[in-house]
PDB file of C-alpha atoms and ligand atoms in Angstrom:
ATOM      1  CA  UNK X   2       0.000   0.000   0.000  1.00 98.00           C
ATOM      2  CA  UNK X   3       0.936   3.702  -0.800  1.00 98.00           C
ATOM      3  CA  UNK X   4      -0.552   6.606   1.321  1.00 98.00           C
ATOM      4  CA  UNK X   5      -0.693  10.059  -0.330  1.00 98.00           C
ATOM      5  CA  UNK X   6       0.217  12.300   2.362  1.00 98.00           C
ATOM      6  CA  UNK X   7       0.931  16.143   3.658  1.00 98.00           C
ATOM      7  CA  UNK X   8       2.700  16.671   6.890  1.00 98.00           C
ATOM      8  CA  UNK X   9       0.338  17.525   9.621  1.00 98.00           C
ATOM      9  CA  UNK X  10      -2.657  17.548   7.399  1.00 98.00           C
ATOM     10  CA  UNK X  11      -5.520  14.777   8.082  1.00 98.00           C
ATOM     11  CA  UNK X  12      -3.843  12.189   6.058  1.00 98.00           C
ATOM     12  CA  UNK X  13      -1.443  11.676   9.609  1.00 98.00           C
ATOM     13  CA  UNK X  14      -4.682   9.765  10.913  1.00 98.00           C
ATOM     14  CA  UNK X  15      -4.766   6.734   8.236  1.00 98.00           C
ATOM     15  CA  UNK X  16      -0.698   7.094   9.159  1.00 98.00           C
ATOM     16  CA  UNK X  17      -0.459   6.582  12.167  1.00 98.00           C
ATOM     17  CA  UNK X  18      -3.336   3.197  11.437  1.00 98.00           C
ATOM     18  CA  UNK X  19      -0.897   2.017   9.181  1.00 98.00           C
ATOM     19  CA  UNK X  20       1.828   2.493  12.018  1.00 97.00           C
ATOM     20  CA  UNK X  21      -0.106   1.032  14.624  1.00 97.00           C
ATOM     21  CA  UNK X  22      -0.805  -2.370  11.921  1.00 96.00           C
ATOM     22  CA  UNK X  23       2.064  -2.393  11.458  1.00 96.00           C
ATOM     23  CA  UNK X  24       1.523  -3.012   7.846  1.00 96.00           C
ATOM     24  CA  UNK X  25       4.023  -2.833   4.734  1.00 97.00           C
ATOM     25  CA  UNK X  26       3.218   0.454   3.176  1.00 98.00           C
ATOM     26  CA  UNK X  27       5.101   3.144   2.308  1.00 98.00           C
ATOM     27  CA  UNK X  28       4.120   6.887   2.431  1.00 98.00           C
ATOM     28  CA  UNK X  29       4.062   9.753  -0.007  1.00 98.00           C
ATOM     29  CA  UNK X  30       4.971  13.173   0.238  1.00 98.00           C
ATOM     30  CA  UNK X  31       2.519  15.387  -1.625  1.00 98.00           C
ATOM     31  CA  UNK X  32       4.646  18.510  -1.072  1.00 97.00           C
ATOM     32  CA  UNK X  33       1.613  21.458  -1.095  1.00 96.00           C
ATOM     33  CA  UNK X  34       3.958  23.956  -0.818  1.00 95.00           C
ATOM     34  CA  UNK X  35       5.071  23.040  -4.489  1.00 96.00           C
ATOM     35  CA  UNK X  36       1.746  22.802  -5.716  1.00 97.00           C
ATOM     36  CA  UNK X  37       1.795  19.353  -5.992  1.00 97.00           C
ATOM     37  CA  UNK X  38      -1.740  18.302  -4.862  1.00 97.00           C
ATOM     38  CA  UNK X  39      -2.455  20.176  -8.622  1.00 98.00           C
ATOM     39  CA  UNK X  40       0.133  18.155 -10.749  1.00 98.00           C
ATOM     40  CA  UNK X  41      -1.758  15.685 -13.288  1.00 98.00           C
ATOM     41  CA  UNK X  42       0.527  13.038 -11.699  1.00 97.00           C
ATOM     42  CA  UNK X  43      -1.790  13.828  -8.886  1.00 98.00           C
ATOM     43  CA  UNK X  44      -4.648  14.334 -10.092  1.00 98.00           C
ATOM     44  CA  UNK X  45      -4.719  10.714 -11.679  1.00 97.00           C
ATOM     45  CA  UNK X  46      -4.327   9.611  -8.088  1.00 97.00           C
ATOM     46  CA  UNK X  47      -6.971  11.919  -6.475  1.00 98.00           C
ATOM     47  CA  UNK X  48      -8.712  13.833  -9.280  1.00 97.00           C
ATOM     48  CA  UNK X  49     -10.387  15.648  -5.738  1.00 96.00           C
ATOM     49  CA  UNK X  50      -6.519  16.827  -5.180  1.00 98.00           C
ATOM     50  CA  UNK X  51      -6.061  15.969  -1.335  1.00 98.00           C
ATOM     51  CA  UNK X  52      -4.910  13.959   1.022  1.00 98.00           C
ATOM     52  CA  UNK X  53      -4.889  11.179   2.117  1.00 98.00           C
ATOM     53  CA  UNK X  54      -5.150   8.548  -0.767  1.00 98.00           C
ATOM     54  CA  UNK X  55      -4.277   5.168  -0.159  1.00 98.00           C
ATOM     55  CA  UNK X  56      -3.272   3.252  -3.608  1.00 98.00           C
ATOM     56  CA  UNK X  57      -3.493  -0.406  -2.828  1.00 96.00           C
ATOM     57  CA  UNK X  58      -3.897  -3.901  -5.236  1.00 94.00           C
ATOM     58  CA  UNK X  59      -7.702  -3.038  -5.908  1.00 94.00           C
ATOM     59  CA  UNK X  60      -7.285   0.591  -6.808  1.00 96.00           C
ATOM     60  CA  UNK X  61      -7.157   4.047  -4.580  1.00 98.00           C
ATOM     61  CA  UNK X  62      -9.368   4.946  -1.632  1.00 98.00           C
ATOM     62  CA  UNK X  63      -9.892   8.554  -0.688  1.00 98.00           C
ATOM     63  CA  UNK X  64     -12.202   9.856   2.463  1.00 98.00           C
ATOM     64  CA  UNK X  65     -10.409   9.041   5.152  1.00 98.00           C
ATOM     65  CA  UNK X  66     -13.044   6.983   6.968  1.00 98.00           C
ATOM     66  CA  UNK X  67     -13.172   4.605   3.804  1.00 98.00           C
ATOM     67  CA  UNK X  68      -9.679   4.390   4.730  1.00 98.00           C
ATOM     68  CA  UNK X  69      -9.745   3.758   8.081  1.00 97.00           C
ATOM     69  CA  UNK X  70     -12.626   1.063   7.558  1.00 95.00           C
ATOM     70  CA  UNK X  71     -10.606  -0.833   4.965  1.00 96.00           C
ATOM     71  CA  UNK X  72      -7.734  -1.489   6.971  1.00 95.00           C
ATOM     72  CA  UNK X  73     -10.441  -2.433   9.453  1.00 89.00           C
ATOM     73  CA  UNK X  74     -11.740  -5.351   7.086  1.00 91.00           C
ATOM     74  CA  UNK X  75      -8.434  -5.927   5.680  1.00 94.00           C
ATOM     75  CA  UNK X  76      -6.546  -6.397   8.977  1.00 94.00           C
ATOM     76  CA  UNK X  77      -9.862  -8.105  10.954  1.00 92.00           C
ATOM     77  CA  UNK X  78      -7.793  -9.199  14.040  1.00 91.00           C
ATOM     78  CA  UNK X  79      -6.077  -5.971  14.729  1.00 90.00           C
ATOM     79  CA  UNK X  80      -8.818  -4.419  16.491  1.00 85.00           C
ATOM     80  CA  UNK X  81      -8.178  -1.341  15.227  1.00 91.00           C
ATOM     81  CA  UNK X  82     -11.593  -0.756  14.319  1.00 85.00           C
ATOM     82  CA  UNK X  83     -13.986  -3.626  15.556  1.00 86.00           C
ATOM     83  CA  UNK X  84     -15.379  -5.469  12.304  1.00 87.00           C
ATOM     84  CA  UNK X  85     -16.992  -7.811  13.683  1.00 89.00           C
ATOM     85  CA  UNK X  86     -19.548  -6.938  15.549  1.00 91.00           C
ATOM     86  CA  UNK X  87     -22.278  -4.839  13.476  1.00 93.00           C
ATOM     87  CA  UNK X  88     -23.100  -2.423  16.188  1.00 94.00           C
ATOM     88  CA  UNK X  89     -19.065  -1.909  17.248  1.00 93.00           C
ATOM     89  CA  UNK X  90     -18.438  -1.400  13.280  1.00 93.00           C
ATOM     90  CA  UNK X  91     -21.581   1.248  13.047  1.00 95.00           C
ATOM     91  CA  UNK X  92     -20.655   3.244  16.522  1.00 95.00           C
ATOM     92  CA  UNK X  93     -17.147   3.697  14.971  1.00 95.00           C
ATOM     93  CA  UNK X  94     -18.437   4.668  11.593  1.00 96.00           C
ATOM     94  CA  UNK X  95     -20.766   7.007  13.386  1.00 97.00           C
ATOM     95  CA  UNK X  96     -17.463   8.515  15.775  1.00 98.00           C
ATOM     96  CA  UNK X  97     -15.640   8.873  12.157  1.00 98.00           C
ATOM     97  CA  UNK X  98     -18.608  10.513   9.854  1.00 98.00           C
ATOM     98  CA  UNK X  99     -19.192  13.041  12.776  1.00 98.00           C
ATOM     99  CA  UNK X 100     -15.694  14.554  12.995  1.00 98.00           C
ATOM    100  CA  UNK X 101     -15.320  14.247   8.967  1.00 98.00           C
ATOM    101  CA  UNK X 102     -18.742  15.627   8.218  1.00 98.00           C
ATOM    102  CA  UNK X 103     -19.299  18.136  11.111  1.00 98.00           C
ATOM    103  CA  UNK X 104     -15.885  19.266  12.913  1.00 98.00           C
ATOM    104  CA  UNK X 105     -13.429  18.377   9.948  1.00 98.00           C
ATOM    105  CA  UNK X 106     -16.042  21.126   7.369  1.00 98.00           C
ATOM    106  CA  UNK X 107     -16.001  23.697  10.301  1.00 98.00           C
ATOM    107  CA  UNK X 108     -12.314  23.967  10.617  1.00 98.00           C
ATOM    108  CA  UNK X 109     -12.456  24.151   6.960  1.00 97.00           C
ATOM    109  CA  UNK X 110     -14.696  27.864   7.459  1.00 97.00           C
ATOM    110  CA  UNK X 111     -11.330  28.807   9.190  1.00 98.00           C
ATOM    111  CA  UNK X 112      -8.646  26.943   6.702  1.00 96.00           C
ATOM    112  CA  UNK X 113     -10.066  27.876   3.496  1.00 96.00           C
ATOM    113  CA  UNK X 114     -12.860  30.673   4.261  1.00 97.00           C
ATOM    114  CA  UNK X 115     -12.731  31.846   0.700  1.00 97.00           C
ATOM    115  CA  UNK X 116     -14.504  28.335  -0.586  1.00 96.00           C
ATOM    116  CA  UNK X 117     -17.401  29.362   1.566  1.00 97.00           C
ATOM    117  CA  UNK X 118     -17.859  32.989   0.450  1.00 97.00           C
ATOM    118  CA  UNK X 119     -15.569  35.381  -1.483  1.00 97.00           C
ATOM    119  CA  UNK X 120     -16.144  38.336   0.388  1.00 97.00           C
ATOM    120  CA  UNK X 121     -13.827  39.285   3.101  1.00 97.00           C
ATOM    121  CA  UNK X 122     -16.273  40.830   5.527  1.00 97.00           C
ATOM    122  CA  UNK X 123     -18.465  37.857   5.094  1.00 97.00           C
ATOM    123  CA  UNK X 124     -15.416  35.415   5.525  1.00 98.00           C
ATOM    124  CA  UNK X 125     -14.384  37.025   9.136  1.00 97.00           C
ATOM    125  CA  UNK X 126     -18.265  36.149  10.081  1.00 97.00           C
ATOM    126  CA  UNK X 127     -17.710  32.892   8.722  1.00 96.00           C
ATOM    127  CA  UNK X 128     -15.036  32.327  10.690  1.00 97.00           C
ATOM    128  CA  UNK X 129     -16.217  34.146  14.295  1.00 97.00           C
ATOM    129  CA  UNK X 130     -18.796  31.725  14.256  1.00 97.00           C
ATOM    130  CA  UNK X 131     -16.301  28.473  14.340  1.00 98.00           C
ATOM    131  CA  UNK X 132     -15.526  28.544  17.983  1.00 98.00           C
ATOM    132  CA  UNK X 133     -18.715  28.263  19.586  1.00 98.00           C
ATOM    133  CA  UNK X 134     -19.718  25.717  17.535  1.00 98.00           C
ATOM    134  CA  UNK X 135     -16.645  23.840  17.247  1.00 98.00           C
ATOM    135  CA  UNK X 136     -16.823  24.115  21.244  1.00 98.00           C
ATOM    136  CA  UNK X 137     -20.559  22.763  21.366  1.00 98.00           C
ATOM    137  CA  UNK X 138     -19.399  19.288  19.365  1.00 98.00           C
ATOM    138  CA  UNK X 139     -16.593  18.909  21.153  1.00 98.00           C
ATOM    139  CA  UNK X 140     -18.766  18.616  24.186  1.00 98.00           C
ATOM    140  CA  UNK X 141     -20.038  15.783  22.680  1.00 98.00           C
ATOM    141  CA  UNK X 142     -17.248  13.751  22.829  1.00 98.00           C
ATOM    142  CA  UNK X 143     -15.817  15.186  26.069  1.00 98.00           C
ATOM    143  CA  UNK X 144     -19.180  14.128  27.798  1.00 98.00           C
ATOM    144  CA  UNK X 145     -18.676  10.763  25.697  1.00 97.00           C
ATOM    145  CA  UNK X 146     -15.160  10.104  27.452  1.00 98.00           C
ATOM    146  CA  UNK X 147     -16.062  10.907  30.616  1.00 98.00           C
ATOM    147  CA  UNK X 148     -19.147   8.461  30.660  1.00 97.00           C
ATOM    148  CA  UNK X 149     -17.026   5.504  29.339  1.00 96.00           C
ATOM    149  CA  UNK X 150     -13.331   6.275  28.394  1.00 90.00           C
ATOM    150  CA  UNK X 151     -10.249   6.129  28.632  1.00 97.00           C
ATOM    151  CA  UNK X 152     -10.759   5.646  24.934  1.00 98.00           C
ATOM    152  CA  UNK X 153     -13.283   6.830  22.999  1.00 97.00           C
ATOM    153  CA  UNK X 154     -14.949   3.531  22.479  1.00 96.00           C
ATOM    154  CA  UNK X 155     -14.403   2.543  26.359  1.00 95.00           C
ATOM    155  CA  UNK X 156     -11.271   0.148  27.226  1.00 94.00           C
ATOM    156  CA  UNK X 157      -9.789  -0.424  24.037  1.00 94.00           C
ATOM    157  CA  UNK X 158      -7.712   2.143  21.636  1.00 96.00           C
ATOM    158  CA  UNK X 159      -8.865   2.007  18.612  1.00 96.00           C
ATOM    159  CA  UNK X 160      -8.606   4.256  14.770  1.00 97.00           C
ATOM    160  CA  UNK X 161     -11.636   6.748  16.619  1.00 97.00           C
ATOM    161  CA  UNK X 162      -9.225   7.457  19.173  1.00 98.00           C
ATOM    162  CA  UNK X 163      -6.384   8.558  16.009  1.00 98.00           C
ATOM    163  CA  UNK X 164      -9.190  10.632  14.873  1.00 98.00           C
ATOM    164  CA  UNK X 165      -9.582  12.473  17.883  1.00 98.00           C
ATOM    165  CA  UNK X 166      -5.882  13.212  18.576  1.00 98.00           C
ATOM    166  CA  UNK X 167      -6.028  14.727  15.193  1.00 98.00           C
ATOM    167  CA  UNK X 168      -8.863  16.741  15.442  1.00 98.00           C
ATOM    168  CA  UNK X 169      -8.492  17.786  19.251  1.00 98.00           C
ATOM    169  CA  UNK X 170      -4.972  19.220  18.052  1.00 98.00           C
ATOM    170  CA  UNK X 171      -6.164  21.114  15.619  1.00 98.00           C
ATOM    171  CA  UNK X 172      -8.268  22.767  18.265  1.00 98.00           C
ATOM    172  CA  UNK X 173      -5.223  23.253  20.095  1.00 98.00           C
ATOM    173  CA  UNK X 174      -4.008  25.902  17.317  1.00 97.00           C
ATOM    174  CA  UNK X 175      -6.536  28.133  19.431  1.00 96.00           C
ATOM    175  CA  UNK X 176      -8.542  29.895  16.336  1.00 97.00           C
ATOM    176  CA  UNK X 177     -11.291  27.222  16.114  1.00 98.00           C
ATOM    177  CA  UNK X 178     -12.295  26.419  19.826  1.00 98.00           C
ATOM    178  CA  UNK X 179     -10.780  25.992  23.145  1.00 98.00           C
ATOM    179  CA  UNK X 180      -9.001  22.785  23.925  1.00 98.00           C
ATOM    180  CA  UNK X 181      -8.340  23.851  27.462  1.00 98.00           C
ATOM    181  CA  UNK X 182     -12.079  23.818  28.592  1.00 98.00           C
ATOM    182  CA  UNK X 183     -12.182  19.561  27.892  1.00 98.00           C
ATOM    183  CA  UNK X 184     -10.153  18.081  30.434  1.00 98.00           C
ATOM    184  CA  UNK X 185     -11.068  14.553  29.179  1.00 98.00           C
ATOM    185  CA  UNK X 186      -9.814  15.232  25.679  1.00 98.00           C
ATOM    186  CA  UNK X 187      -6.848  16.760  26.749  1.00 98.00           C
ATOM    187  CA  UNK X 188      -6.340  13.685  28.875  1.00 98.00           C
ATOM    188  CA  UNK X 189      -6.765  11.306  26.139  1.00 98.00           C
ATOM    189  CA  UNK X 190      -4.364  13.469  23.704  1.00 98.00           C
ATOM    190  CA  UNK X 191      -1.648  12.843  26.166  1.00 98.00           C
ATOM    191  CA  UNK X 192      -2.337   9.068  26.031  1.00 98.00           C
ATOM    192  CA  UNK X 193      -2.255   8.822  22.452  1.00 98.00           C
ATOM    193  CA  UNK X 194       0.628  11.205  21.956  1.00 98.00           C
ATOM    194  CA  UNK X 195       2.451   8.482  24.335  1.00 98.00           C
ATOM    195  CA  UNK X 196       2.239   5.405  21.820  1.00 98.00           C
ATOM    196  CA  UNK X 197       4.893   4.627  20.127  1.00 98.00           C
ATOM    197  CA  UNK X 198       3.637   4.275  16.584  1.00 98.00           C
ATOM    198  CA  UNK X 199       2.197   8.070  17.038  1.00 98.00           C
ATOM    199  CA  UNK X 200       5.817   9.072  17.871  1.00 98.00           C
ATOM    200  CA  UNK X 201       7.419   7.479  15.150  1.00 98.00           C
ATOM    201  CA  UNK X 202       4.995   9.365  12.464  1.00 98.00           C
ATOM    202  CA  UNK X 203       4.996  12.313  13.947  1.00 98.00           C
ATOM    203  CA  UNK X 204       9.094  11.954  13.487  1.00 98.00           C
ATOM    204  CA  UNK X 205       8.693  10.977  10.127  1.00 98.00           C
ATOM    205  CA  UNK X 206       6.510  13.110   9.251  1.00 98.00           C
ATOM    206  CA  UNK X 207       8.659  16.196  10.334  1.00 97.00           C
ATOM    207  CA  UNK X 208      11.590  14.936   8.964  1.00 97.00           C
ATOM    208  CA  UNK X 209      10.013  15.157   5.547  1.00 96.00           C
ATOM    209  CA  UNK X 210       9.934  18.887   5.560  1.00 93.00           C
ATOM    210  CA  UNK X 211       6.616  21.116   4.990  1.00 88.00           C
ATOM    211  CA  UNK X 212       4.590  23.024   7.646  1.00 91.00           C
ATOM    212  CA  UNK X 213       3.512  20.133  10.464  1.00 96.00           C
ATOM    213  CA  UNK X 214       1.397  22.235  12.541  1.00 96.00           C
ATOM    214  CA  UNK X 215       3.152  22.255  16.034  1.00 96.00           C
ATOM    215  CA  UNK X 216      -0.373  21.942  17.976  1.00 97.00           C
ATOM    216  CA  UNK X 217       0.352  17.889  16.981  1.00 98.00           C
ATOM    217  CA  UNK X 218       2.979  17.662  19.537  1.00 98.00           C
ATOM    218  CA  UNK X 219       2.612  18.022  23.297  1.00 90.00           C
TER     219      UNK X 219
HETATM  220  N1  GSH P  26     -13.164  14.350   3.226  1.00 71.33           N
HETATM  221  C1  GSH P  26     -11.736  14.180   3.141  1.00 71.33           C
HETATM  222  C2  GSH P  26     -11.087  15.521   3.389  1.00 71.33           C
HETATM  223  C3  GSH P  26      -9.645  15.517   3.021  1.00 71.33           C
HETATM  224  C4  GSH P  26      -9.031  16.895   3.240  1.00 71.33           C
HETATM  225  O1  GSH P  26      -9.711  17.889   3.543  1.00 71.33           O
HETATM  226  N2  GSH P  26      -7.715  16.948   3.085  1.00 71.33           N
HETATM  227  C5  GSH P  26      -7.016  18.209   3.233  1.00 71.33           C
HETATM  228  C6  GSH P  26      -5.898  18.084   4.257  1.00 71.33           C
HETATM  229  S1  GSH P  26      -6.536  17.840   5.881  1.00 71.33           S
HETATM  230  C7  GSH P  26      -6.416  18.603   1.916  1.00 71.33           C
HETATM  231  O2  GSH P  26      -5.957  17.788   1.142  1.00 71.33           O
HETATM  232  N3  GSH P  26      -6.416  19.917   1.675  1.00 71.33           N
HETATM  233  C8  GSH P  26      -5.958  20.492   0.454  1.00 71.33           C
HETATM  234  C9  GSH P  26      -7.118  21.036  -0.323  1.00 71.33           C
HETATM  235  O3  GSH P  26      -8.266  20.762   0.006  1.00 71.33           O
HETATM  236  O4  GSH P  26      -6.845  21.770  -1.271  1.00 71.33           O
HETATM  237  C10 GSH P  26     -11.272  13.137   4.167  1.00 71.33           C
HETATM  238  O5  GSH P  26     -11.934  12.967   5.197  1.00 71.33           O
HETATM  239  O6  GSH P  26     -10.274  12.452   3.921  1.00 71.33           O
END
């Protein structure tokens, strides 16, 4: 397998999966800084021109929760994402669809305002209105930990709990919502930021040059 990557950017979650599997893959560069995303090269890979892509035997995948959920069915007995049970499978798909859907689109107001709206008044009210929302969802999950963590799906670390370290540093930047006020998030980012696999991406990843937002590490 071949991910498509950007350092820092959401492709580190299907990463650090394919870190965790330890599974034979290698990983991309798509340097953004050099425009590369737009190349034709590129676009043959992801006409959608992002990351991640994961080219494997059967062709490429793109969304990262079709990502996450192949390497589920692919690699069964890893746990990483439980396959086996239906309702295990569908709470995970639910965790995944509601930060890619909901959270991952809001940060995107801040990112990328101009996609939204061109104006530049209307993009600065575009944007005021991330943190209070972004702060309302991430209630969610914060009440979600503290009812049944240390993970997000209870005892067991699974791809959700990638997701979230992702996500809940990107709040950390401080523009989109307030890390500080969830205790139980900020908990778990400490515990994922301790695993090994999450260390050797983020190494990895940094190494290969670009922008890696620094609200990844501690
Ligand atoms: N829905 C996609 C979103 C992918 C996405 O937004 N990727 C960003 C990096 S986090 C990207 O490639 N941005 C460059 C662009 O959109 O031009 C997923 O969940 O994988």
């Amino acid at each position: 397998m071949k991910l498509f990557y950007y350092p820092g950017a959401c492709s580190i979650i299907p990463h650090i999966a394919l870190e965790e599997l330890d599974a034979p893959y290698s990983a991309v560069m798509v340097d953004f800084n050099a425009g590369e995303q737009l190349s034709a090269e590129y676009r043959a890979i992801n006409p959608l021109l992002q990351v991640p892509a994961l080219a494997c035997d059967e062709g490429t995948i793109t969304q990262t929760p079709a990502i996450l959920s192949y390497l589920a069915l692919r690699y069964p007995d890893s746990g990483l994402i439980e396959s086996s049970s239906p309702w295990q499978f569908a709470k995970m798909q639910s965790f995944h669809m509601f930060i890619a859907t909901t959270i991952h689109i809001l940060f995107r107001q801040i990112s990328m305002p101009h996609e939204f709206v061109a104006d530049e008044s209307a993009q600065a009210s575009l944007k005021a209105r991330v943190p209070s929302m972004s702060n309302h969802y991430f209630q969610f999950i914060e009440d979600q930990l503290k009812a049944g963590g240390p993970w997000v799906h209870g005892d067991k670390f699974s791809a959700s709990d990638i997701y979230l370290y992702a996500f809940a540093s990107y709040l950390k930047i401080g523009d989109r919502g307030d890390l500080k006020r969830f205790e139980a998030i900020s908990a778990h980012r400490q515990r994922v930021l301790a695993r090994p696999a999450v260390k050797r991406v983020l190494l990895k990843e940094t190494e290969a040059g670009g922008d890696i937002p620094m609200s990844l590490f501690n």
